[in-house]
mmCIF file of C-alpha atoms in Angstrom:
data_model
loop_
_atom_site.group_PDB
_atom_site.id
_atom_site.type_symbol
_atom_site.label_atom_id
_atom_site.label_comp_id
_atom_site.label_asym_id
_atom_site.label_seq_id
_atom_site.Cartn_x
_atom_site.Cartn_y
_atom_site.Cartn_z
ATOM 1 C CA MET A 14 1.087 -20.170 -24.444
ATOM 2 C CA ARG A 15 -0.198 -19.325 -21.250
ATOM 3 C CA ASP A 16 -1.544 -15.207 -22.324
ATOM 4 C CA GLU A 17 -3.379 -17.834 -25.196
ATOM 5 C CA GLU A 18 -4.887 -19.398 -22.405
ATOM 6 C CA ILE A 19 -5.860 -17.344 -21.055
ATOM 7 C CA ALA A 20 -7.383 -15.019 -23.908
ATOM 8 C CA GLN A 21 -9.212 -18.117 -24.888
ATOM 9 C CA HIS A 22 -10.603 -18.728 -21.783
ATOM 10 C CA LEU A 23 -11.810 -14.799 -21.368
ATOM 11 C CA GLN A 24 -13.290 -14.622 -24.878
ATOM 12 C CA GLU A 25 -15.827 -18.107 -23.810
ATOM 13 C CA ALA A 26 -16.903 -16.490 -20.154
ATOM 14 C CA LEU A 27 -17.477 -13.340 -22.523
ATOM 15 C CA LYS A 28 -19.695 -15.193 -25.048
ATOM 16 C CA SER A 29 -21.225 -17.618 -22.430
ATOM 17 C CA GLY A 30 -22.348 -14.290 -20.101
ATOM 18 C CA GLU A 31 -20.305 -15.035 -17.417
ATOM 19 C CA LEU A 32 -18.385 -11.947 -17.457
ATOM 20 C CA GLN A 33 -21.283 -9.738 -17.311
ATOM 21 C CA SER A 34 -22.475 -11.278 -14.518
ATOM 22 C CA ALA A 35 -19.459 -9.733 -12.183
ATOM 23 C CA GLN A 36 -19.511 -7.027 -10.024
ATOM 24 C CA GLY A 37 -18.345 -4.389 -11.659
ATOM 25 C CA PHE A 38 -18.365 -5.362 -15.057
ATOM 26 C CA GLY A 39 -17.938 -2.592 -17.897
ATOM 27 C CA GLN A 40 -17.453 0.035 -15.205
ATOM 28 C CA PRO A 41 -14.190 2.057 -14.893
ATOM 29 C CA LEU A 42 -12.429 0.861 -11.459
ATOM 30 C CA PRO A 43 -12.574 2.753 -8.863
ATOM 31 C CA GLU A 44 -10.346 5.466 -7.710
ATOM 32 C CA ASP A 45 -7.307 5.445 -5.692
ATOM 33 C CA GLU A 46 -6.220 7.732 -3.483
ATOM 34 C CA ALA A 47 -3.144 6.276 -2.476
ATOM 35 C CA TRP A 48 -1.931 6.141 -6.191
ATOM 36 C CA GLN A 49 -3.127 9.967 -6.829
ATOM 37 C CA ALA A 50 -1.179 10.516 -3.736
ATOM 38 C CA THR A 51 1.705 8.331 -4.770
ATOM 39 C CA PRO A 52 4.161 11.214 -6.643
ATOM 40 C CA GLU A 53 4.592 9.930 -10.306
ATOM 41 C CA SER A 54 7.883 9.197 -10.962
ATOM 42 C CA LEU A 55 7.351 6.145 -8.044
ATOM 43 C CA ARG A 56 3.661 4.676 -9.450
ATOM 44 C CA MET A 57 5.488 1.873 -11.580
ATOM 45 C CA SER A 58 8.369 0.949 -9.092
ATOM 46 C CA PHE A 59 5.699 0.588 -6.631
ATOM 47 C CA LYS A 60 3.319 -0.940 -8.702
ATOM 48 C CA ILE A 61 5.922 -3.219 -9.114
ATOM 49 C CA LEU A 62 6.496 -4.039 -5.645
ATOM 50 C CA LYS A 63 3.300 -4.545 -5.069
ATOM 51 C CA ASN A 64 1.847 -7.148 -7.692
ATOM 52 C CA ALA A 65 5.412 -9.079 -6.499
ATOM 53 C CA GLY A 66 3.711 -9.467 -3.006
ATOM 54 C CA HIS A 67 5.753 -6.144 -1.952
ATOM 55 C CA ALA A 68 5.946 -3.369 -0.011
ATOM 56 C CA PRO A 69 7.608 -0.535 0.312
ATOM 57 C CA ALA A 70 9.126 -0.281 3.717
ATOM 58 C CA GLU A 71 7.876 3.173 4.706
ATOM 59 C CA VAL A 72 4.540 0.699 4.846
ATOM 60 C CA GLY A 73 6.209 -1.565 7.315
ATOM 61 C CA LEU A 74 6.446 1.574 9.379
ATOM 62 C CA PHE A 75 3.072 2.451 8.955
ATOM 63 C CA ARG A 76 2.083 -1.143 10.543
ATOM 64 C CA ASP A 77 4.807 -0.947 13.330
ATOM 65 C CA LYS A 78 3.163 2.478 14.249
ATOM 66 C CA ALA A 79 -0.001 1.047 14.410
ATOM 67 C CA ALA A 80 0.851 -1.880 16.370
ATOM 68 C CA LEU A 81 2.987 1.084 19.032
ATOM 69 C CA GLN A 82 -0.087 3.294 19.300
ATOM 70 C CA ALA A 83 -2.581 -0.053 20.120
ATOM 71 C CA ARG A 84 0.076 -0.872 22.836
ATOM 72 C CA PHE A 85 -0.016 2.132 23.816
ATOM 73 C CA ALA A 86 -3.680 2.853 24.800
ATOM 74 C CA ALA A 87 -4.043 -0.787 26.588
ATOM 75 C CA CYS A 88 -1.414 0.131 28.440
ATOM 76 C CA GLY A 89 -1.673 0.637 32.263
ATOM 77 C CA ASP A 90 1.954 0.911 33.578
ATOM 78 C CA GLU A 91 2.353 4.660 33.914
ATOM 79 C CA ALA A 92 6.912 4.020 33.214
ATOM 80 C CA LEU A 93 5.945 1.892 30.302
ATOM 81 C CA ARG A 94 3.798 4.091 28.740
ATOM 82 C CA ARG A 95 6.476 6.750 28.384
ATOM 83 C CA ASP A 96 8.788 4.363 27.140
ATOM 84 C CA LEU A 97 6.228 3.429 23.871
ATOM 85 C CA GLN A 98 5.617 7.197 23.604
ATOM 86 C CA THR A 99 9.315 7.487 23.229
ATOM 87 C CA GLN A 100 9.528 4.395 20.670
ATOM 88 C CA LEU A 101 6.326 5.982 18.933
ATOM 89 C CA SER A 102 8.178 9.426 18.432
ATOM 90 C CA GLN A 103 10.775 8.259 17.670
ATOM 91 C CA LEU A 104 9.127 5.950 14.602
ATOM 92 C CA GLU A 105 6.784 9.177 13.634
ATOM 93 C CA GLN A 106 10.241 10.479 13.025
ATOM 94 C CA SER A 107 12.014 8.132 10.954
ATOM 95 C CA LEU A 108 8.714 7.881 9.132
ATOM 96 C CA SER A 109 8.242 11.471 8.470
ATOM 97 C CA LEU A 110 11.865 11.677 7.501
ATOM 98 C CA ARG A 111 11.477 8.322 4.984
ATOM 99 C CA LEU A 112 8.382 10.172 3.382
ATOM 100 C CA GLU A 113 10.102 13.657 2.821
ATOM 101 C CA SER A 114 13.179 12.247 1.528
ATOM 102 C CA LEU A 115 10.875 10.050 -1.148
ATOM 103 C CA ARG A 116 8.625 13.143 -2.212
ATOM 104 C CA ALA A 117 12.134 15.049 -2.785
ATOM 105 C CA HIS A 118 13.465 12.564 -4.767
ATOM 106 C CA ALA A 119 10.030 12.682 -6.580
ATOM 107 C CA GLN A 120 10.063 16.223 -7.466
ATOM 108 C CA LEU A 121 13.784 15.766 -8.836
#
């Protein structure tokens, strides 16, 4: 029932010319480099997660890495900088291992 309502609304918008004024109407979607970089065997599962409002765990690791890098850049205390550098190195190693594991499983 809901799909029929959406289809009807789209038909009405098309007839009234409302859709034609939308940005990008009738043009192909822009290329997504992340989609192309994702192994084909993982694309559908990642798309389902994204559409459901969830991200793969690796996205969280990238966010953590960016936060650590920002803290490191803003830090003036040498002892704390060394600690942050250690944390950042460990996080980068963990992220690299996870990504390599994904690549290896995608090629199976």
